[in-house]
Short mmCIF file of C-alpha atoms in Angstrom, two decimals:
data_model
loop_
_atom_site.label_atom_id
_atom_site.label_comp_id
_atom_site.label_asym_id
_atom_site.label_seq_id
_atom_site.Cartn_x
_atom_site.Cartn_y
_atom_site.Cartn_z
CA UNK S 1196 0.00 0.00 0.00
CA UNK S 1197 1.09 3.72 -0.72
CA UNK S 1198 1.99 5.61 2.35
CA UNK S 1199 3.28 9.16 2.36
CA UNK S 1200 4.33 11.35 5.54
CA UNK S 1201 2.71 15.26 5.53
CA UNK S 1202 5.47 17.82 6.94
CA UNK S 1203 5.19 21.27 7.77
CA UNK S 1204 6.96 24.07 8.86
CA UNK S 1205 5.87 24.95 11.96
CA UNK S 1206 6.57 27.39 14.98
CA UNK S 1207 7.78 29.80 12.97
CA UNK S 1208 7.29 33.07 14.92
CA UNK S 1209 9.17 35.24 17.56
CA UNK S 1210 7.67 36.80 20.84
CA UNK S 1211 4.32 38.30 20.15
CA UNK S 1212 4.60 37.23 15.92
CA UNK S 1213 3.42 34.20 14.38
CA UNK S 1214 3.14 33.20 10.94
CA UNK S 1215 1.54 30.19 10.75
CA UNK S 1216 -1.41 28.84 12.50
CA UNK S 1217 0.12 25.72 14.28
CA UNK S 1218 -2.41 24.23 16.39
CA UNK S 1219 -4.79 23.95 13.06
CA UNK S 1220 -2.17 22.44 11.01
CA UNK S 1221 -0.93 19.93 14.13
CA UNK S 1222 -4.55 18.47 13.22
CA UNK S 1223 -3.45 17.83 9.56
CA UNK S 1224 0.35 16.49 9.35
CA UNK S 1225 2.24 14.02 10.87
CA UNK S 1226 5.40 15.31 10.87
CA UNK S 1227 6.32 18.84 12.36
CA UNK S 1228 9.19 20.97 11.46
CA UNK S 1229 9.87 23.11 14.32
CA UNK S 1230 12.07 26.00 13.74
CA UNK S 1231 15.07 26.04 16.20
CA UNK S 1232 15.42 29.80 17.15
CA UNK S 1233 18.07 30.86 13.96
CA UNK S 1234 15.76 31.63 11.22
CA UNK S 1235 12.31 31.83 13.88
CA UNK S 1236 11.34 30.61 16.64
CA UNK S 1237 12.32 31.32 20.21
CA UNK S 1238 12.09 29.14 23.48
CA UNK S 1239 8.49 30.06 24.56
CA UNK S 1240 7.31 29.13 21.01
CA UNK S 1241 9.71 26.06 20.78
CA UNK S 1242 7.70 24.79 23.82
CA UNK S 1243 4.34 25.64 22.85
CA UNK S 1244 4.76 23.49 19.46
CA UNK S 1245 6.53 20.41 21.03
CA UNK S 1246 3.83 20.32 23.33
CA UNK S 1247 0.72 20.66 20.70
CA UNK S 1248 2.52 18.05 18.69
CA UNK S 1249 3.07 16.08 21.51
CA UNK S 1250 -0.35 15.61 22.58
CA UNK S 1251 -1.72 15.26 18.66
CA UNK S 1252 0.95 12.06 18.51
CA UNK S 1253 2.50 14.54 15.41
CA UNK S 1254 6.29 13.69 15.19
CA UNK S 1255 8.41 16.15 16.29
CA UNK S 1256 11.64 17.39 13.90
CA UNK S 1257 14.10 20.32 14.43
CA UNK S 1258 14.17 22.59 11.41
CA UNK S 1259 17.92 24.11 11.47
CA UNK S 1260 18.60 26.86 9.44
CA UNK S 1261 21.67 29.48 9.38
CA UNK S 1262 21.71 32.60 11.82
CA UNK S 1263 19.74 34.66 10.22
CA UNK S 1264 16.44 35.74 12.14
CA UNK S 1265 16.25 39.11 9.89
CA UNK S 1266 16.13 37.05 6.64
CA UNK S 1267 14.28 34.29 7.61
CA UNK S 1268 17.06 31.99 6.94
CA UNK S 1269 16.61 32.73 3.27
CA UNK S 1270 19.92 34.71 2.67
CA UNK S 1271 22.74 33.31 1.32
CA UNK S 1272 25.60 32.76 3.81
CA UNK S 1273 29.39 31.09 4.34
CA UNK S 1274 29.58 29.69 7.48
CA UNK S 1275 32.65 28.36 8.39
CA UNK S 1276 31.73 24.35 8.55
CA UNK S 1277 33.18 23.59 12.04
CA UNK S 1278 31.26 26.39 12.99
CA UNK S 1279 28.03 25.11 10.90
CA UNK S 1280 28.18 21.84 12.84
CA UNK S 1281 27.98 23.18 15.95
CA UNK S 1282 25.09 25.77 15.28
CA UNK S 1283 23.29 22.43 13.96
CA UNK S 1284 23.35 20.44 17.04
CA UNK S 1285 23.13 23.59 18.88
CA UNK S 1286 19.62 23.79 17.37
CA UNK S 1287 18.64 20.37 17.26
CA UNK S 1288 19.93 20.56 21.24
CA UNK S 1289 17.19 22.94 22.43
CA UNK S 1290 14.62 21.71 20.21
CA UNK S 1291 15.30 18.29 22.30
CA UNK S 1292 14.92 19.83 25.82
CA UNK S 1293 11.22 20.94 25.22
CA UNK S 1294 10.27 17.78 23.12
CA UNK S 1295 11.39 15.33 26.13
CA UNK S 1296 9.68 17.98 28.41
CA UNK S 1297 6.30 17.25 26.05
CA UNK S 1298 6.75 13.41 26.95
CA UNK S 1299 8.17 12.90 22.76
CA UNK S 1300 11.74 13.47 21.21
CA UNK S 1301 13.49 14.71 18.55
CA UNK S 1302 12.82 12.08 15.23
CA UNK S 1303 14.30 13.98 12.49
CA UNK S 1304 16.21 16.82 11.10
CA UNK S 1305 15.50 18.99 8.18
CA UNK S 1306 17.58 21.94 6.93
CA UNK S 1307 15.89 25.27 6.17
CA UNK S 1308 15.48 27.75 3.36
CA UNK S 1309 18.90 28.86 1.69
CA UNK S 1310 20.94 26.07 4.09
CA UNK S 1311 18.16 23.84 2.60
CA UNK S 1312 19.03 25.21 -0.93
CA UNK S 1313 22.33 24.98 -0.49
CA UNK S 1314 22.99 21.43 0.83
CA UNK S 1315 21.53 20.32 -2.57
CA UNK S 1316 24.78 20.85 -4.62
CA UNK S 1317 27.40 22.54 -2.05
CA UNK S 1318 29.76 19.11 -0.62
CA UNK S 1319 31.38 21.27 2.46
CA UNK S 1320 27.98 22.51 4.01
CA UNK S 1321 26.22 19.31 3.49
CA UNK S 1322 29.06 17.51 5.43
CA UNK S 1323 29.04 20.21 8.07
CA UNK S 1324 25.18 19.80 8.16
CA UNK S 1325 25.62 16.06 8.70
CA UNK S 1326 28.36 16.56 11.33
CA UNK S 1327 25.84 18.72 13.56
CA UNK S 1328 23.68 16.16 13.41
CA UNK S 1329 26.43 13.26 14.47
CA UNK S 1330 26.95 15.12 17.14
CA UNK S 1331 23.42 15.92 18.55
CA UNK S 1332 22.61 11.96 18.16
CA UNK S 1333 23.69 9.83 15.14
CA UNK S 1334 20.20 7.93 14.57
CA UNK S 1335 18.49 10.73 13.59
CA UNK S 1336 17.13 10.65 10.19
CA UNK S 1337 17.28 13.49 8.02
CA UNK S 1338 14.82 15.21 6.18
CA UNK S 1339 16.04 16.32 2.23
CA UNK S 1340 15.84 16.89 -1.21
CA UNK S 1341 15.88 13.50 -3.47
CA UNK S 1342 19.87 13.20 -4.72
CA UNK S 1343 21.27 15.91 -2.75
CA UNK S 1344 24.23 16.14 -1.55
CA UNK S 1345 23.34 16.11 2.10
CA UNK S 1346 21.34 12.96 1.85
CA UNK S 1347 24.52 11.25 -0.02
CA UNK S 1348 26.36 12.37 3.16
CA UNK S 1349 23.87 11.42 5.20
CA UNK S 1350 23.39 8.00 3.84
CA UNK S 1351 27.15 7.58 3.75
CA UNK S 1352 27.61 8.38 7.73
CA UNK S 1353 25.14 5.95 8.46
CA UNK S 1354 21.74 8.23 9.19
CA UNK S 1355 18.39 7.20 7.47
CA UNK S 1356 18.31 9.62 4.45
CA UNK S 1357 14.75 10.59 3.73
CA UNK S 1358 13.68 11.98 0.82
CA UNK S 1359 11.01 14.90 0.49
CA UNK S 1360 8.76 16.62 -2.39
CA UNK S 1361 6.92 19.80 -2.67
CA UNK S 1362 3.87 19.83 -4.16
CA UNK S 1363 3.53 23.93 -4.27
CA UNK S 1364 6.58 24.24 -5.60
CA UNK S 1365 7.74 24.13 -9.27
CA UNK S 1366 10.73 21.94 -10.13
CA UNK S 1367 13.78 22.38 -12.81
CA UNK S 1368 14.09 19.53 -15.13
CA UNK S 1369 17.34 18.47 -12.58
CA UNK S 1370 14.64 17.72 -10.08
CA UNK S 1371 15.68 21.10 -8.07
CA UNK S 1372 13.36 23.44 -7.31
CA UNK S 1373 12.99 26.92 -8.88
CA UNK S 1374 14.39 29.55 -7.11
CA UNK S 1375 11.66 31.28 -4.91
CA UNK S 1376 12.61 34.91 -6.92
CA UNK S 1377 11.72 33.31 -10.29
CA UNK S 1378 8.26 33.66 -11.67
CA UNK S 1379 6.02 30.63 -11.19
CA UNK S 1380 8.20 29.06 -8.46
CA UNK S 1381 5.18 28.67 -5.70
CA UNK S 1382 2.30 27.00 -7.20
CA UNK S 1383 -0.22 29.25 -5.88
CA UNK S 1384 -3.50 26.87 -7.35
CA UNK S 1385 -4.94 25.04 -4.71
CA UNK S 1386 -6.63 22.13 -7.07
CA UNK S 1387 -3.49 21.79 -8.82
CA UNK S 1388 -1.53 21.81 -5.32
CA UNK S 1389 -3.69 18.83 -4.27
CA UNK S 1390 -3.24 16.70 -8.17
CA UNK S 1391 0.34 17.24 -7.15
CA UNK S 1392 0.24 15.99 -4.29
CA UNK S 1393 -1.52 12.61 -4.96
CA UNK S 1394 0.58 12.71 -8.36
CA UNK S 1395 3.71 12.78 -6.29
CA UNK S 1396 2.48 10.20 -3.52
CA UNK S 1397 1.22 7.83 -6.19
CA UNK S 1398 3.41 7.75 -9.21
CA UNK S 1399 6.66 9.65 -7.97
CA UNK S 1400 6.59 11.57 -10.76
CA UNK S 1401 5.70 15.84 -11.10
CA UNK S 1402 5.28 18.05 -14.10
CA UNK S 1403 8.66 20.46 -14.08
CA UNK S 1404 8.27 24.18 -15.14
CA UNK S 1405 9.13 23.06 -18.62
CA UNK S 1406 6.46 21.02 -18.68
CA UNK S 1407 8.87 17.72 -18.81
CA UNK S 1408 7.93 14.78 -16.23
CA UNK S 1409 10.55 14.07 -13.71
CA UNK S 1410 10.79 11.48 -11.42
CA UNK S 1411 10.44 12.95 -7.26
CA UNK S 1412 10.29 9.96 -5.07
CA UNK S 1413 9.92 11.04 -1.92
CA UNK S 1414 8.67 9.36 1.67
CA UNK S 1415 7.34 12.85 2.62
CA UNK S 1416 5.60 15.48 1.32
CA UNK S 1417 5.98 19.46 2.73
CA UNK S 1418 3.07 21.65 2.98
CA UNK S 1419 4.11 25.49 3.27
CA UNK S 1420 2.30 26.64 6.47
CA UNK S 1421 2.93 30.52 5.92
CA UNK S 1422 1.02 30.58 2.44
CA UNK S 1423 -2.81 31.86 2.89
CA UNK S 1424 -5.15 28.68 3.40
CA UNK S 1425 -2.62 27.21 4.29
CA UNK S 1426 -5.06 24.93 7.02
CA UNK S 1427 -7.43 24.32 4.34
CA UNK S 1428 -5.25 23.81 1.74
CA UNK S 1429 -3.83 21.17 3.91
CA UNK S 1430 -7.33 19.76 4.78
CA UNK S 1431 -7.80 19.28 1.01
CA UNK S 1432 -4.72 17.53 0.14
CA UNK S 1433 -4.72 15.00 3.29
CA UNK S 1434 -8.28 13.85 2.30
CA UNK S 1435 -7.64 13.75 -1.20
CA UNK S 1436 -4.75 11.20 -0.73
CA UNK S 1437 -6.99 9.18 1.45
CA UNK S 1438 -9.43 8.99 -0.84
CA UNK S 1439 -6.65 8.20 -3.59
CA UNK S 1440 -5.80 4.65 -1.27
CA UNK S 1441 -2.57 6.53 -0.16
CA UNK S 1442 -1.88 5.83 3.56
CA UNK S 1443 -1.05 9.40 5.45
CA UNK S 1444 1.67 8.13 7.77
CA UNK S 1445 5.01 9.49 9.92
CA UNK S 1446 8.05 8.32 8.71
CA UNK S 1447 9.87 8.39 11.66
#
């Protein structure tokens, strides 16, 4: 049977700010991305989320990202990779303290925005990503974009590599995705968001911004939780995978 996980990115506010509506979603995925404080986040929020997703049964995962609260953790930076590593398990670290506080854990580990970009083709950052993770606890899986370079590293240090797909985001014919400043690079229809979705959790295939099928075969699927309907969008595509026969299930 066909089983896909539903990831989001969640927690993603600071003191009085929040973008997305986390309790709402926490009733849709099964897998939670909690940002870790460098691109969002901060402890009171950190807790908050462990503690909804603790008590929905939603797996808990530590979304790391570079310093960069200003930019969202969408700006392009060199960080020295010693220094990388630590800020990684730094992250993954405090994420930890208020999941076992929650009565769960930390299950996974997924990069965010331009360190998620980057880890695709850059060698040196996806090691340095990898060696944060070593250090915070080397079973952790991690959380990626199919053939990139930080699941080869991954895979090759001995951590689960798990593969990911977006289905509101267009793809190059590489199976990349299209830089967010490019036109057409969020897939902003809803009923095309949820065909991709099933399309992706069914076939492992997705139409690329050419227009050229590519293969994406991925064990979960990310839902953008700062877009607007972002709840009901979600809604949409979990039922429409049910209906499709697909089982809705946590990887880790």
């Amino acid at each position: 049977m066909t089983s896909i996980d539903l990831n989001a990115d969640l927690g993603e506010g600071f003191g009085r700010w929040r973008l997305t509506d986390d309790e709402q979603l926490l009733s849709v995925v099964t897998s939670a991305n909690v940002a870790c404080g460098f691109h969002a986040g901060d402890a009171a929020t950190m807790r908050r989320v462990c503690e909804l997703a603790a008590g929905r049964g939603v797996t808990i995962g530590a979304q790391v990202s570079y310093r960069d609260l200003a930019g969202f953790g969408r700006r392009a930076m060199d960080v020295p990779p010693a220094e990388l590593a630590a800020e990684v398990a730094y992250q993954i670290g405090a994420l930890e303290v208020f999941a076992r506080a929650a009565g769960s854990r930390v299950a996974y580990v997924k990069p965010h925005g331009a360190l998620y970009n980057r880890v695709v083709h850059d060698e040196e950052q996806a090691a340095a990503v990898v060696d944060g993770v070593l250090l915070a606890d080397a079973s952790l899986p991690v959380l990626g974009l199919p053939g990139s370079r930080l699941l080869e590293r991954a895979g090759k240090a001995g951590l689960p590599a798990v593969p990911e797909a977006f289905a509101d985001r267009a793809y190059t014919d590489e199976g990349t995705l299209v830089p967010r400043g490019r036109e057409g690079a969020v897939v902003s229809d809803p009923e095309t968001v949820v065909e991709r979705s099933v399309e992706l959790a069914r076939s492992g295939a997705v139409t690329a911004h050419s227009g050229a099928r590519i293969a994406v075969r991925a064990r979960s699927l990310c839902l953008h939780g700062d877009t607007p309907g972002a709840v009901e969008l979600a809604r949409r595509v979990r039922a429409r995978l049910t209906e499709a026969g697909v089982t809705v299930a946590a990887f880790a």
